[in-house]
Amino acid sequence: MLALQLLDGLEAGTDEAGRGCLAGPVTAAAVILPKDFSNDILNDSKQLSEKKRDMLRPIVELEALAFGVAHIFPEEIDQINILNASILGMHKAIDKLSVIPEHIIVDGNKFKPYKEIPHQTIIKGDGKYLNIAAASILAKTYRDAYMAKIHEEFPMYNWKKNKGYPTVEHREAIKKYGTTKYHRMSFRLLPEQYALDL
């Protein structure tokens, strides 16, 4: 059973999705849950089926005291690197909260101070605290919806299914069709044995 949050008071949990992808944005979310929130299914989004994530998204949005979601797109990822882009995404998601948190807990081990608000990083936090798990659900479902949308533009990469992750199918499509405006050019898009003519 996941704990609601780490400390008393208004605490925001934040997480991101899509860090290891070759295409599409890195998407971050921040969520503040009410004191009486409970949900038996809510867990780290990676532990749940797509069906359960889609079911949980409206519950989180309806019951949260506040939530925010932000995309950081490939062009910016390439400029500032994926770690900085992930942290920037989390900051932008916190910016969108309609309630100012007193404390922030972050999934992972890297974060930069956000304004004057104290924060704590928690490795595998999305499997320990409901507010981070809720943020992981929003980040993942919003990003998946975006990837399904751009799939329509470039169906040959099958982003609807692989979500931009480096699957064999995705890499084969890059080898065959080249790159798109949605690919992260600073990432190793193909293993060394393939040279990519850019």
CSV table of N, CA and C in Angstrom, one decimal, residues 174-175 177-179 185 190 194-198:
chain,number,residue,atom,x,y,z
A,174,ILE,N,13.5,4.1,-38.7
A,174,ILE,CA,14.5,5.3,-38.8
A,174,ILE,C,15.5,4.9,-39.9
A,175,LYS,N,16.0,3.7,-39.9
A,175,LYS,CA,16.9,3.3,-40.9
A,175,LYS,C,16.3,3.4,-42.3
A,177,TYR,N,13.4,5.2,-43.3
A,177,TYR,CA,12.7,6.4,-43.7
A,177,TYR,C,13.5,7.7,-43.2
A,178,GLY,N,14.5,7.5,-42.4
A,178,GLY,CA,15.2,8.6,-41.9
A,178,GLY,C,14.5,9.2,-40.7
A,179,THR,N,14.8,10.4,-40.3
A,179,THR,CA,14.3,11.0,-39.1
A,179,THR,C,13.2,12.0,-39.4
A,185,MET,N,17.6,14.6,-32.0
A,185,MET,CA,18.8,14.4,-32.8
A,185,MET,C,20.0,14.2,-32.0
A,190,LEU,N,20.4,5.2,-33.9
A,190,LEU,CA,20.6,3.9,-34.4
A,190,LEU,C,21.9,3.3,-33.7
A,194,TYR,N,24.9,1.1,-37.9
A,194,TYR,CA,24.2,1.9,-39.0
A,194,TYR,C,24.6,3.3,-39.0
A,195,ALA,N,25.1,3.8,-40.1
A,195,ALA,CA,25.4,5.2,-40.2
A,195,ALA,C,24.1,5.9,-40.7
A,196,LEU,N,23.8,7.0,-40.1
A,196,LEU,CA,22.6,7.7,-40.6
A,196,LEU,C,23.0,9.0,-41.3
A,197,ASP,N,22.5,9.1,-42.6
A,197,ASP,CA,22.9,10.3,-43.4
A,197,ASP,C,21.9,11.4,-43.0
A,198,LEU,N,22.3,12.4,-42.2
A,198,LEU,CA,21.4,13.4,-41.8
A,198,LEU,C,21.7,14.7,-42.7
